[in-house]
mmCIF file of N, CA and C in Angstrom:
data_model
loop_
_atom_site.group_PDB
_atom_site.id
_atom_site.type_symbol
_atom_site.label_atom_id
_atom_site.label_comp_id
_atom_site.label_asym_id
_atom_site.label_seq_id
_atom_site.Cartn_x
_atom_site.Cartn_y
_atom_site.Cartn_z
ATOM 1 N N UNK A 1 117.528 97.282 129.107
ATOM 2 C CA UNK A 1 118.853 96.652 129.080
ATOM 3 C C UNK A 1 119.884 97.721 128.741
ATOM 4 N N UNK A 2 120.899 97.714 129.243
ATOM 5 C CA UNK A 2 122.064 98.358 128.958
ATOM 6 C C UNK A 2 122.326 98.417 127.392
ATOM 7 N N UNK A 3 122.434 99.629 127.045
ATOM 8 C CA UNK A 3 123.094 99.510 125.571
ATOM 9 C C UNK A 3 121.834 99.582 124.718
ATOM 10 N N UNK A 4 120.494 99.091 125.314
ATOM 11 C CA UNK A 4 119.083 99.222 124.328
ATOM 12 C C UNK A 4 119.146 98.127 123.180
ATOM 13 N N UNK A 5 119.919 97.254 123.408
ATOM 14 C CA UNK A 5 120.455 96.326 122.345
ATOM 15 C C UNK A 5 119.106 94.765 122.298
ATOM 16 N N UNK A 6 117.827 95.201 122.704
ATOM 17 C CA UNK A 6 116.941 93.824 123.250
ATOM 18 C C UNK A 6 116.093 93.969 121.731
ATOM 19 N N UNK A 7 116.398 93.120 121.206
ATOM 20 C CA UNK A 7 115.446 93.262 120.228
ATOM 21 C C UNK A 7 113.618 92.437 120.366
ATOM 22 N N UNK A 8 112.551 92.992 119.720
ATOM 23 C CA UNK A 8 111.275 91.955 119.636
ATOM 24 C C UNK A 8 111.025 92.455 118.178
ATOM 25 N N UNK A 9 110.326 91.297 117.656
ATOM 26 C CA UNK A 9 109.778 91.198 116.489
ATOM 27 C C UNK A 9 108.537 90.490 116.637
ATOM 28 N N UNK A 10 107.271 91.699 115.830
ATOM 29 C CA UNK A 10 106.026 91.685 115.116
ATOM 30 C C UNK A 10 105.872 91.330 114.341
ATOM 31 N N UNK A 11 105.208 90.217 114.127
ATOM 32 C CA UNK A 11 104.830 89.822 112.825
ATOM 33 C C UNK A 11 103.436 89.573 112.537
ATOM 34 N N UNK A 12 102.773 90.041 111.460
ATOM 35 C CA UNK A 12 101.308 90.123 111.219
ATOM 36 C C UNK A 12 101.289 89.076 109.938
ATOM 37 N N UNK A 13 100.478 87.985 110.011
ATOM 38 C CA UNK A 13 100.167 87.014 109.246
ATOM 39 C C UNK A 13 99.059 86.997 108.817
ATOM 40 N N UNK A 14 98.487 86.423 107.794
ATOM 41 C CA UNK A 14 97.097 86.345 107.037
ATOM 42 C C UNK A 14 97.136 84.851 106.413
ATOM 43 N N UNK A 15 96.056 84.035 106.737
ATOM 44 C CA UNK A 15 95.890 82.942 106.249
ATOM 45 C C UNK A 15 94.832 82.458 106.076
ATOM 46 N N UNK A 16 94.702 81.433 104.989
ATOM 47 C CA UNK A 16 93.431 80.877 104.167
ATOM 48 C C UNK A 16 93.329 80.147 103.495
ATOM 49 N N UNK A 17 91.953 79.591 102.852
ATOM 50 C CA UNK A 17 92.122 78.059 102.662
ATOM 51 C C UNK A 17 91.926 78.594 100.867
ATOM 52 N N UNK A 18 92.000 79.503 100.600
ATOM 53 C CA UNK A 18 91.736 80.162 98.820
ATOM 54 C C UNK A 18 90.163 80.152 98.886
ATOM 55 N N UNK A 19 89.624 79.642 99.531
ATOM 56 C CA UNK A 19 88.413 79.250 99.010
ATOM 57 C C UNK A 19 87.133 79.933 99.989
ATOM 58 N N UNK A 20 87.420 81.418 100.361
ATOM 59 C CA UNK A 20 86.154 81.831 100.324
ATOM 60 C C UNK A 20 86.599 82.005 102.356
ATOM 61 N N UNK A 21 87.763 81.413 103.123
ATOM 62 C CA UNK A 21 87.814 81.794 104.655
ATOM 63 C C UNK A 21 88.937 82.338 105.081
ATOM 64 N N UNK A 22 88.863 83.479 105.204
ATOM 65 C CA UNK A 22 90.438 84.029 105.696
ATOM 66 C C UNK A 22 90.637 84.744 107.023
ATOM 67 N N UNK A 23 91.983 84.509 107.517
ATOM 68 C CA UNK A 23 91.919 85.384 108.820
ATOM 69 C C UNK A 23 93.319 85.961 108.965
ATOM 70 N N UNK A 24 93.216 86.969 110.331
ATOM 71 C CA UNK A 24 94.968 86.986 109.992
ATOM 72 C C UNK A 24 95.320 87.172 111.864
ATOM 73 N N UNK A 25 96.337 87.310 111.939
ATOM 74 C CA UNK A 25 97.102 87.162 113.639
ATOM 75 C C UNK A 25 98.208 87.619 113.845
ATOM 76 N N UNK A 26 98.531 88.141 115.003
ATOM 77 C CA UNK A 26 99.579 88.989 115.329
ATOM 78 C C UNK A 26 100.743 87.817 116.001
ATOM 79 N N UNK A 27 101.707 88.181 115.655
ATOM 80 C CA UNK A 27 102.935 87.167 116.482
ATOM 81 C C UNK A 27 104.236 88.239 117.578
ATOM 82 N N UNK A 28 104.096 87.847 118.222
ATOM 83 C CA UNK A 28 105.404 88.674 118.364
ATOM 84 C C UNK A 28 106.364 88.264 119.628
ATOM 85 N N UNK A 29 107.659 88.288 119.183
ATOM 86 C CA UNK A 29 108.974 87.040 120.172
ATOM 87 C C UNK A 29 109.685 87.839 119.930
ATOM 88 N N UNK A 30 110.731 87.268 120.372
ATOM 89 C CA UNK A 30 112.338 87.995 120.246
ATOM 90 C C UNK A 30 112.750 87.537 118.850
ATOM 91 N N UNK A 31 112.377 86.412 118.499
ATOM 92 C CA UNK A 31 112.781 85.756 117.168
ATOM 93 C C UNK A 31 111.890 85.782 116.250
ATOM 94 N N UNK A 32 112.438 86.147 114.756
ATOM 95 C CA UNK A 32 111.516 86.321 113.684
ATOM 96 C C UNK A 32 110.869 85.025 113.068
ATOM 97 N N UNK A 33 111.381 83.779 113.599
ATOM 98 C CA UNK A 33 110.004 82.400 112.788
ATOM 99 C C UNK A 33 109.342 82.070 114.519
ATOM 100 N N UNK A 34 109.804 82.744 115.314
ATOM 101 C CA UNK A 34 108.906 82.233 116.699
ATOM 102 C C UNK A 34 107.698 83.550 116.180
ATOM 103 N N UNK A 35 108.091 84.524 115.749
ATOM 104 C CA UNK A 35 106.571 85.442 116.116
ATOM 105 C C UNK A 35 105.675 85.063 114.868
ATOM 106 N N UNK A 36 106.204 84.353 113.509
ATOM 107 C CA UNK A 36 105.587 83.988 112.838
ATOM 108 C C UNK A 36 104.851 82.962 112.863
ATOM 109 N N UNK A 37 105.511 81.852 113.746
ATOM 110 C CA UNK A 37 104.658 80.874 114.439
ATOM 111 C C UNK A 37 103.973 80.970 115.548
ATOM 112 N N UNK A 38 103.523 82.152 115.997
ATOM 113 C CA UNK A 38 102.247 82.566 116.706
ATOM 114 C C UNK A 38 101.699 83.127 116.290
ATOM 115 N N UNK A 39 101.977 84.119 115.012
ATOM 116 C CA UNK A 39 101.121 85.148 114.464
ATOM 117 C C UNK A 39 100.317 83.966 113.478
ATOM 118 N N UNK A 40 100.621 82.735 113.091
ATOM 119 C CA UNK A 40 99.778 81.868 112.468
ATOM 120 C C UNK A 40 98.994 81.250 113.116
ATOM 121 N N UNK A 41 99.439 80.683 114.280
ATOM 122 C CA UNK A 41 98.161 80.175 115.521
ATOM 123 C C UNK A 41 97.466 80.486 115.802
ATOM 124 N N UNK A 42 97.593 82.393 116.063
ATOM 125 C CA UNK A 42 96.513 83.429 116.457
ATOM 126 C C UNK A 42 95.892 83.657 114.926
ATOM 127 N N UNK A 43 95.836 83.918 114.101
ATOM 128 C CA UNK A 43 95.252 84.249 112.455
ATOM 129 C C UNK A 43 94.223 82.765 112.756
ATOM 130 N N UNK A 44 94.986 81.053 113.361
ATOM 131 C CA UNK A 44 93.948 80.252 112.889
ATOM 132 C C UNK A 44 92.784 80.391 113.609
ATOM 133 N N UNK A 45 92.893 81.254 114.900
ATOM 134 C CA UNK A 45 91.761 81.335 116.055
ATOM 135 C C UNK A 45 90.720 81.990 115.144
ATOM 136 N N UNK A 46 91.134 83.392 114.289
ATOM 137 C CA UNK A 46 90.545 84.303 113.629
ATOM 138 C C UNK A 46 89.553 84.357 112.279
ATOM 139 N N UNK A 47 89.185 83.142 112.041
ATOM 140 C CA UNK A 47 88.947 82.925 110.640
ATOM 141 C C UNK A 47 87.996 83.603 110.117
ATOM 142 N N UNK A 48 87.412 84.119 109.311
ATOM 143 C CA UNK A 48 86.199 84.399 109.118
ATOM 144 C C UNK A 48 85.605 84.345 107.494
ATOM 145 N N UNK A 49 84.395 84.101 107.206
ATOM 146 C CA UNK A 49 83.760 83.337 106.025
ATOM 147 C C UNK A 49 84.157 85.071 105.243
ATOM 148 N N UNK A 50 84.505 84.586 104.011
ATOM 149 C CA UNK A 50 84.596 86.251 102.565
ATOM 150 C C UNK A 50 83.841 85.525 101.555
ATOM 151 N N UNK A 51 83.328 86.393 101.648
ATOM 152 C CA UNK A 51 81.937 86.563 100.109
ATOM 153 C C UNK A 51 82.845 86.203 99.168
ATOM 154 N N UNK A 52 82.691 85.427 97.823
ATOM 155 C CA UNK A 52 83.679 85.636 96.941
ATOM 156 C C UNK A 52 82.501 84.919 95.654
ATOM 157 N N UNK A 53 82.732 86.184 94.790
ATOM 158 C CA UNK A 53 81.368 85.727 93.804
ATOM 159 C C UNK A 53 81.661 85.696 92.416
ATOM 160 N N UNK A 54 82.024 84.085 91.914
ATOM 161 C CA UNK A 54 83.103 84.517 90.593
ATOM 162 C C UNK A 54 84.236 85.070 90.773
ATOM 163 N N UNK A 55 85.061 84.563 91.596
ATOM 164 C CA UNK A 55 86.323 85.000 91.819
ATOM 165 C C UNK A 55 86.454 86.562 91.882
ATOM 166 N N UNK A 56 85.707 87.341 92.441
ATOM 167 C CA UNK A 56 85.769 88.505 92.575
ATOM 168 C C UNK A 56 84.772 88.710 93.572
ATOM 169 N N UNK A 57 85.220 89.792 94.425
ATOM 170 C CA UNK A 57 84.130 90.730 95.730
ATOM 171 C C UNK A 57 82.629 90.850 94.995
ATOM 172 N N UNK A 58 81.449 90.300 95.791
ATOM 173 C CA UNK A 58 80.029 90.994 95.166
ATOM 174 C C UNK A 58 79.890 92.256 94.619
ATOM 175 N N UNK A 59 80.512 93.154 95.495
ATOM 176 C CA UNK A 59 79.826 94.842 94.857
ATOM 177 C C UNK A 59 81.476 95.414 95.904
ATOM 178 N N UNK A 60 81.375 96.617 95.500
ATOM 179 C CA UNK A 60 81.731 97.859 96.038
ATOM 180 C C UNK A 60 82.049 97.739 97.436
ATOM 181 N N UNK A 61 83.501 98.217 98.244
ATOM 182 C CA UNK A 61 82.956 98.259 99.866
ATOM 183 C C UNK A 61 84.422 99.238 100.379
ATOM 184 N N UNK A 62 84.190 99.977 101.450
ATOM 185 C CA UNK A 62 84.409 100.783 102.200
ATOM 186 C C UNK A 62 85.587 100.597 103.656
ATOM 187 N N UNK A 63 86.306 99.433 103.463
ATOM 188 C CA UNK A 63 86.957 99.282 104.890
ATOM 189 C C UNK A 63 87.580 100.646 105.612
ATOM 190 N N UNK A 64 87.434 100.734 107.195
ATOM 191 C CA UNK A 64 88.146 101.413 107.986
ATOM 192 C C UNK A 64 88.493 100.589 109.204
ATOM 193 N N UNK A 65 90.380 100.772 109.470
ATOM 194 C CA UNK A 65 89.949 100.435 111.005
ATOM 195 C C UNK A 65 91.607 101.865 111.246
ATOM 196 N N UNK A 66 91.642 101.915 112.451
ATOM 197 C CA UNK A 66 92.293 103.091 112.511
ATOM 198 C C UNK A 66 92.560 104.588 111.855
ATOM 199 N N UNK A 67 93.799 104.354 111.243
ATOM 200 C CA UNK A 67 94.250 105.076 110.244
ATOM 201 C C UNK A 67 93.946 104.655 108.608
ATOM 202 N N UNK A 68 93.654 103.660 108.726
ATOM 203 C CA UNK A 68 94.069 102.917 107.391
ATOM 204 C C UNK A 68 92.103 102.930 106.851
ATOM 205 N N UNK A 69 92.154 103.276 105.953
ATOM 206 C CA UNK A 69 91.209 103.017 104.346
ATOM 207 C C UNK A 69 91.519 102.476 103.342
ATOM 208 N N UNK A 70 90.175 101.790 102.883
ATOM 209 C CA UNK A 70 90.565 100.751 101.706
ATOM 210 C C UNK A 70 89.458 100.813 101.210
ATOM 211 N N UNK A 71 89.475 101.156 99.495
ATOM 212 C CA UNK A 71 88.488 101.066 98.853
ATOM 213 C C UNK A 71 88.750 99.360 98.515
ATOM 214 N N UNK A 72 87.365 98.386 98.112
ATOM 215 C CA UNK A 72 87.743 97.585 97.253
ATOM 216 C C UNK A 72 86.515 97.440 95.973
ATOM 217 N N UNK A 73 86.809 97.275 94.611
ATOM 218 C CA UNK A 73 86.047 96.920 93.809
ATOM 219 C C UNK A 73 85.730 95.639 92.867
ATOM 220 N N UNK A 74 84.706 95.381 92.636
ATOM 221 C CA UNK A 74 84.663 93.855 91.960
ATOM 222 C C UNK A 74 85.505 94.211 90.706
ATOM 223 N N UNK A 75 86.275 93.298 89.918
ATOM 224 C CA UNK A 75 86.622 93.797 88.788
ATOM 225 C C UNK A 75 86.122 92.201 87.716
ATOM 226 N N UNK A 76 86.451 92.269 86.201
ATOM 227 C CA UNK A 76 86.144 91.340 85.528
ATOM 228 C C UNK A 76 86.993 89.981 85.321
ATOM 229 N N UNK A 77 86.769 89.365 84.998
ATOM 230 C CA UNK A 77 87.316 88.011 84.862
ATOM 231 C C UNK A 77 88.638 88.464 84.143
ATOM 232 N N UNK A 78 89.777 88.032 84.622
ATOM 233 C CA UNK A 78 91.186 87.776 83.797
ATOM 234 C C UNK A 78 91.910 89.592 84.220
ATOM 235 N N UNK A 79 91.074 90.212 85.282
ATOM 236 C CA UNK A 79 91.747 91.335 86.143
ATOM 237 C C UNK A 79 93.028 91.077 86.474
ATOM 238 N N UNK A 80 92.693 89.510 87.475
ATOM 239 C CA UNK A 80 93.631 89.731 88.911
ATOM 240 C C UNK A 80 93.993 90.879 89.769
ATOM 241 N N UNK A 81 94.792 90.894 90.348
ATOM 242 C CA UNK A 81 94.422 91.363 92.030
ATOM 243 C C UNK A 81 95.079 92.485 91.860
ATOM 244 N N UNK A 82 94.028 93.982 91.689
ATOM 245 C CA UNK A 82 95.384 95.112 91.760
ATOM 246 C C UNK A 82 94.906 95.053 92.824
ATOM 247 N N UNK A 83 96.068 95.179 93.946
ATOM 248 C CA UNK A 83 96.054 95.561 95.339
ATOM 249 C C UNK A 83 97.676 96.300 95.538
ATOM 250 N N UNK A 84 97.927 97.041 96.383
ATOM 251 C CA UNK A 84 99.179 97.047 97.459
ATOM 252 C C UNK A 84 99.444 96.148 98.132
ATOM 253 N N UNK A 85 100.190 95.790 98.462
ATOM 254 C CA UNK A 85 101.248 94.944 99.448
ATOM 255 C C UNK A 85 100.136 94.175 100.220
ATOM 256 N N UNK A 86 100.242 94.291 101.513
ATOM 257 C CA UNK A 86 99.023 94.140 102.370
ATOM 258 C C UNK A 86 98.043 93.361 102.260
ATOM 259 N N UNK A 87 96.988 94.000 101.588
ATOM 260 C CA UNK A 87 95.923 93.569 100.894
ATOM 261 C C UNK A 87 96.241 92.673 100.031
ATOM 262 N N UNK A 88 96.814 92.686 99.088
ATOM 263 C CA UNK A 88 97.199 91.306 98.296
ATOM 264 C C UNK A 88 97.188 90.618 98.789
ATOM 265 N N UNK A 89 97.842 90.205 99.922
ATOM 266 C CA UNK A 89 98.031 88.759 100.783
ATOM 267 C C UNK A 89 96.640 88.903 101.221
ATOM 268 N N UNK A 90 95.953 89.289 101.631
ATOM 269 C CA UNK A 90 94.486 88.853 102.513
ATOM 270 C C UNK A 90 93.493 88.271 101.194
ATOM 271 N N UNK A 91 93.851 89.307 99.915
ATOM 272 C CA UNK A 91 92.499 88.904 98.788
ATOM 273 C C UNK A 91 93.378 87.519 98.303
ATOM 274 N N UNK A 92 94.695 86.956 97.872
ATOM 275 C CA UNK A 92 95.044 85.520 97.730
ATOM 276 C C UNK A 92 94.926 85.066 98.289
ATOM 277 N N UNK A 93 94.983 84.720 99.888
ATOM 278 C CA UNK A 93 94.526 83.608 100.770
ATOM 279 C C UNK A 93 93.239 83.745 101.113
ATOM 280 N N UNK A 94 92.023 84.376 100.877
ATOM 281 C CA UNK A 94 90.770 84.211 101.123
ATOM 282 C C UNK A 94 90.466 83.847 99.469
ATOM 283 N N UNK A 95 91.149 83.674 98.049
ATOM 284 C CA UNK A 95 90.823 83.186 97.487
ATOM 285 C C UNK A 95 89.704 84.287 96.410
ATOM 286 N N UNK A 96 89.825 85.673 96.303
ATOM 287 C CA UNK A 96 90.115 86.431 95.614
ATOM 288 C C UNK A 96 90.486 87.021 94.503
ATOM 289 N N UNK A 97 90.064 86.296 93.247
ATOM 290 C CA UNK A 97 91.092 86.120 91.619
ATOM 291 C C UNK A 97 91.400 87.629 91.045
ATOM 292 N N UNK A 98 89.809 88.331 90.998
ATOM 293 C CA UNK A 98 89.909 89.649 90.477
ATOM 294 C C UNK A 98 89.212 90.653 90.985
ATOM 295 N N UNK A 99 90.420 91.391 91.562
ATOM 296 C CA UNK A 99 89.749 92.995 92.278
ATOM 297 C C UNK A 99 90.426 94.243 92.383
ATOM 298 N N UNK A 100 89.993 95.002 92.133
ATOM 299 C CA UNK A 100 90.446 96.512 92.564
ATOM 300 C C UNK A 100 90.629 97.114 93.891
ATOM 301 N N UNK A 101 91.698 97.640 94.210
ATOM 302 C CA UNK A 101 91.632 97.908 95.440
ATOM 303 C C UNK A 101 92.336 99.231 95.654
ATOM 304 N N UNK A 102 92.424 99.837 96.668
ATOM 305 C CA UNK A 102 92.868 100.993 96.518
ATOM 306 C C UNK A 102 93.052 101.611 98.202
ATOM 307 N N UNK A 103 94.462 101.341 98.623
ATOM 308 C CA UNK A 103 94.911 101.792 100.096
ATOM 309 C C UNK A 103 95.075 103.381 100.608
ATOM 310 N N UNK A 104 94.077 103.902 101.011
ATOM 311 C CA UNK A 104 94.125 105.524 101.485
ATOM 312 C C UNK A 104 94.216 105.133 102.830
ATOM 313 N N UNK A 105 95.127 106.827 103.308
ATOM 314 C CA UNK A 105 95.296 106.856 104.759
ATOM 315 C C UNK A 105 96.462 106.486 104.864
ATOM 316 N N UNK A 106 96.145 105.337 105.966
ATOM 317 C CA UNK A 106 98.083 104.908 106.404
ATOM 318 C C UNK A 106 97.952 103.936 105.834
ATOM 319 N N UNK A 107 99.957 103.541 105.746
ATOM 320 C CA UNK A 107 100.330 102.465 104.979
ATOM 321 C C UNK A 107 100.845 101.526 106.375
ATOM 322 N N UNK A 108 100.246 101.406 107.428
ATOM 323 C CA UNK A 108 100.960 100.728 108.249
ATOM 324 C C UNK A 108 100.597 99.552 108.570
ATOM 325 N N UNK A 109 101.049 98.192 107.842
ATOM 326 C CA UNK A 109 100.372 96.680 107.406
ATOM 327 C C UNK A 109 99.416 96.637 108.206
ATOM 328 N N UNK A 110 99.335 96.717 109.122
ATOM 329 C CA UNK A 110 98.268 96.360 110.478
ATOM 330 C C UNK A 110 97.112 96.616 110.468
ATOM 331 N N UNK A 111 96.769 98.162 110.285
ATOM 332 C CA UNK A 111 96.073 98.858 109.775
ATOM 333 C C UNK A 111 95.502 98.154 108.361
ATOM 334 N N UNK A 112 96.015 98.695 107.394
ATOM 335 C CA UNK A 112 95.704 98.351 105.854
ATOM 336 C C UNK A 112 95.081 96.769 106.059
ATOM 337 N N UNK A 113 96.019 95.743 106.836
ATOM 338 C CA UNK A 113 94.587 94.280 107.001
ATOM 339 C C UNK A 113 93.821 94.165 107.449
ATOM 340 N N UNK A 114 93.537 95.432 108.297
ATOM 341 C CA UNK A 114 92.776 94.944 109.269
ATOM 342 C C UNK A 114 91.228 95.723 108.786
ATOM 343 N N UNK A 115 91.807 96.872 108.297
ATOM 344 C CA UNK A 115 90.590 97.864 107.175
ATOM 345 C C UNK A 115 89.967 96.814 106.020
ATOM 346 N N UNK A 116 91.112 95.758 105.723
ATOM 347 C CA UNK A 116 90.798 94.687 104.599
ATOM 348 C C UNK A 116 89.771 94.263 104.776
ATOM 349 N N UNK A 117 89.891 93.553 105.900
ATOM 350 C CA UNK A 117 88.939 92.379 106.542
ATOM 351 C C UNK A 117 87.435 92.938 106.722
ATOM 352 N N UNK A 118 87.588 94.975 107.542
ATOM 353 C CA UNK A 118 86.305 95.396 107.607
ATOM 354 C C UNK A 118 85.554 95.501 106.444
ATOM 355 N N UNK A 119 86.077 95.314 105.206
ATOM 356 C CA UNK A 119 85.512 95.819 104.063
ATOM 357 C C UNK A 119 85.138 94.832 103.599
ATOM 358 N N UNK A 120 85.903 93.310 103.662
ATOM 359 C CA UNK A 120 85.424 91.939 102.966
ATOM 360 C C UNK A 120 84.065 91.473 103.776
#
């Protein structure tokens, strides 16, 4: 378009029932609650079962997907969630109380959830 003036908006969503199923989905429109209301439609296609043992991850784990690494660790009762940005939202909506986490590599949301998910 003339002028470069066309805007689209991405939006990456993560959703879950707290209790142990989370997924997440890409949206993307010209408008910022239209790409959010596909990036939730596509996340509900996506679901998938997370270990969650005592409100915390079983053991130790390793996510990669691109650029993005993610350590995550079980931590003890009355932790709660150190995470970054990102990750926070995936370990509260899969229902997640207390964990360690730790974002190496890139910080680029997409990445960082999607390394989440390989690691849960």
């Amino acid at each position: 378009v003339k002028g470069g003036r066309r805007f689209s908006f991405s939006a990456i969503v993560v959703v879950g029932d707290g209790n142990g199923v989370a997924g997440y989905g890409l949206g993307k429109a010209n408008e910022v609650t239209d790409a959010i209301t596909k990036g939730i439609d596509d996340a509900k296609k996506n679901l998938v079962k997370v270990p969650v043992l005592n409100g915390t991850v079983p053991h130790e784990a390793l996510g990669k997907f691109g650029g993005g690494f993610v350590l995550v660790k079980p931590a003890a009762q009355g932790t709660g969630v150190i995470a970054g940005g990102a990750m926070r939202a995936v370990f509260e909506s899969a229902g997640v109380h207390n964990v360690l986490a730790k974002s190496k590599g890139s910080s680029n949301p997409h990445n960082v959830v999607k390394a989440t998910f390989d690691a849960l």
